[in-house]
Amino acid sequence: MVAGEGIEGEYRVFRLRRYYLYVGLAGLVLFFTMTVICLLADMDDVPADRQTLLAIISTSISGLFTVSSLWLILSYFYATLIYDGFKIIFRGVLLRKELDLERVRQLRWIGGGAGIIKLKTLTEKGTIYLDNFAYEDRLWIVERLRNQAPESHQEGWDLFCHRIAMPLRRYDPQTIHVPDKDEVLLTRKRWDWLLLPFILLTVVFGLVAAWKFGLPRMLTAPVLPTALWLFLRYSTPRKGMVARKLSADPEQNSQLAFFGWFLLVYMLIQLVNRFVNFPWLDESTVSISVSVFGICVLFWRSYQFDKANHQKRLQASKTSVKEWESGSAELLPHDQEGATP
C-alpha cells in the first residue's frame, strides 16, 4: 500500500485478507472431495440410462460450493478496493466500478457484522464490506470516509461508531486479552480441543458405514464438521478474543430459556396431537395451526428482544460518538462488538 502527501494525492490499494484464501483452499479441497465421493457412490446400484441424471442431481449442491470456493480464491488475487484521492475504485474478478466521493449523496453506516458502508451517487452505488480487510485498513477507510463525506449525507453513524468504529480505534494487536470473571478467552487451541475429537468420530463413523454397511456416501460425514472447525479456528485471532459468557447476560438467558420452554411445549402439543385422536379436530389442521401460531410467537418475541437491544445500543452510542470526536480510545477488548479481525 502506498500513501501520498495529503488527501488529494493519497493512493492506497486494499486487498482481501489472507483468511479468504485459506477458506477458499479448504473449501475447494473439502467440497471437491465430497463431489467425487457422491458421484462414485451413486454409480453402484443405478441403471446406466439414469446414471447421468442422478450424477447431476447428487453433485449439484457440493459442486456449487466447490465453484464458490474457487471464486473466493480468485477474489483474493484479483479483487481490490482502491482509494485514489477523491475516488474509490471497486475492482472485482470480472467487473470494475468507480465512484467519485464528491458526488456521493448518501453514505450509510451499517453496524452489522464487521461493518458495512454503502455509498450512493445519482447514478452509481458501491458497498464496502470491512470484514474483507485487515484491522488497520478498516480504521483507515472509516476515518477517511467519515471526514470526507458531508455529515448531512451520512446515515447511521452513531450506532456504527459504537459497534464498529470505536472498537477499531481501541484495538491493539500487541495486547494480550485477559478475560474478566464474566468473560471467556476464545483461542484457536480451544476450538481444536472442542471439535477435533468430534471430527475424528465422524471419520470413524464414515469408514465403518462405508466398509461394513456398503454406504460409501457416508465418507462425506467429516466434511461439514471439518469446514466448521476451519471457519471457527481461522476467524479467531492468533492471540484469541474475549467473549462474554451467556450466564453474564440475564436478558440473553431469559431469551434462551423462553425458546427452550417454547420448543418443549410445542413438541408436547404435537406429540399429543399425534397419538390422541380428537373426533372434532383434524390432525393436520391442529398441527398446521399450532406451527403457524408458534412461528408468530417466536417472531414477536425476537422482535421485542432486538428492539430492547437496539435501544440500549443507541443510548451507549452517544458516549462512543463523543469519544470518537475527542480522539480518545481507551483499550477495552470486551467492547469489540461486531468487529472481528
Coordinates of C-alpha atoms in Angstrom, one line a residue, residues 1-4 10-16 80-83 133-138 140-141:
M1 CA 0.0 0.0 0.0
V2 CA 1.3 3.4 -1.0
A3 CA 0.2 6.7 0.7
G4 CA 0.8 10.1 -0.8
E10 CA -3.4 9.8 -1.4
Y11 CA -3.4 6.5 -3.2
R12 CA -4.0 3.2 -1.4
V13 CA -4.8 -0.3 -2.5
F14 CA -6.7 -2.6 -0.2
R15 CA -6.7 -6.4 -0.8
L16 CA -8.7 -9.2 0.8
T80 CA -9.2 -4.8 -4.7
L81 CA -10.6 -1.6 -3.2
I82 CA -8.6 1.4 -4.5
Y83 CA -8.7 4.8 -2.8
F133 CA -9.8 -6.1 5.0
A134 CA -7.2 -6.1 7.8
Y135 CA -8.0 -4.2 11.0
E136 CA -5.7 -1.2 10.4
D137 CA -7.1 -0.9 6.8
R138 CA -10.7 -0.8 8.1
W140 CA -8.2 4.0 7.7
I141 CA -11.2 3.6 5.4

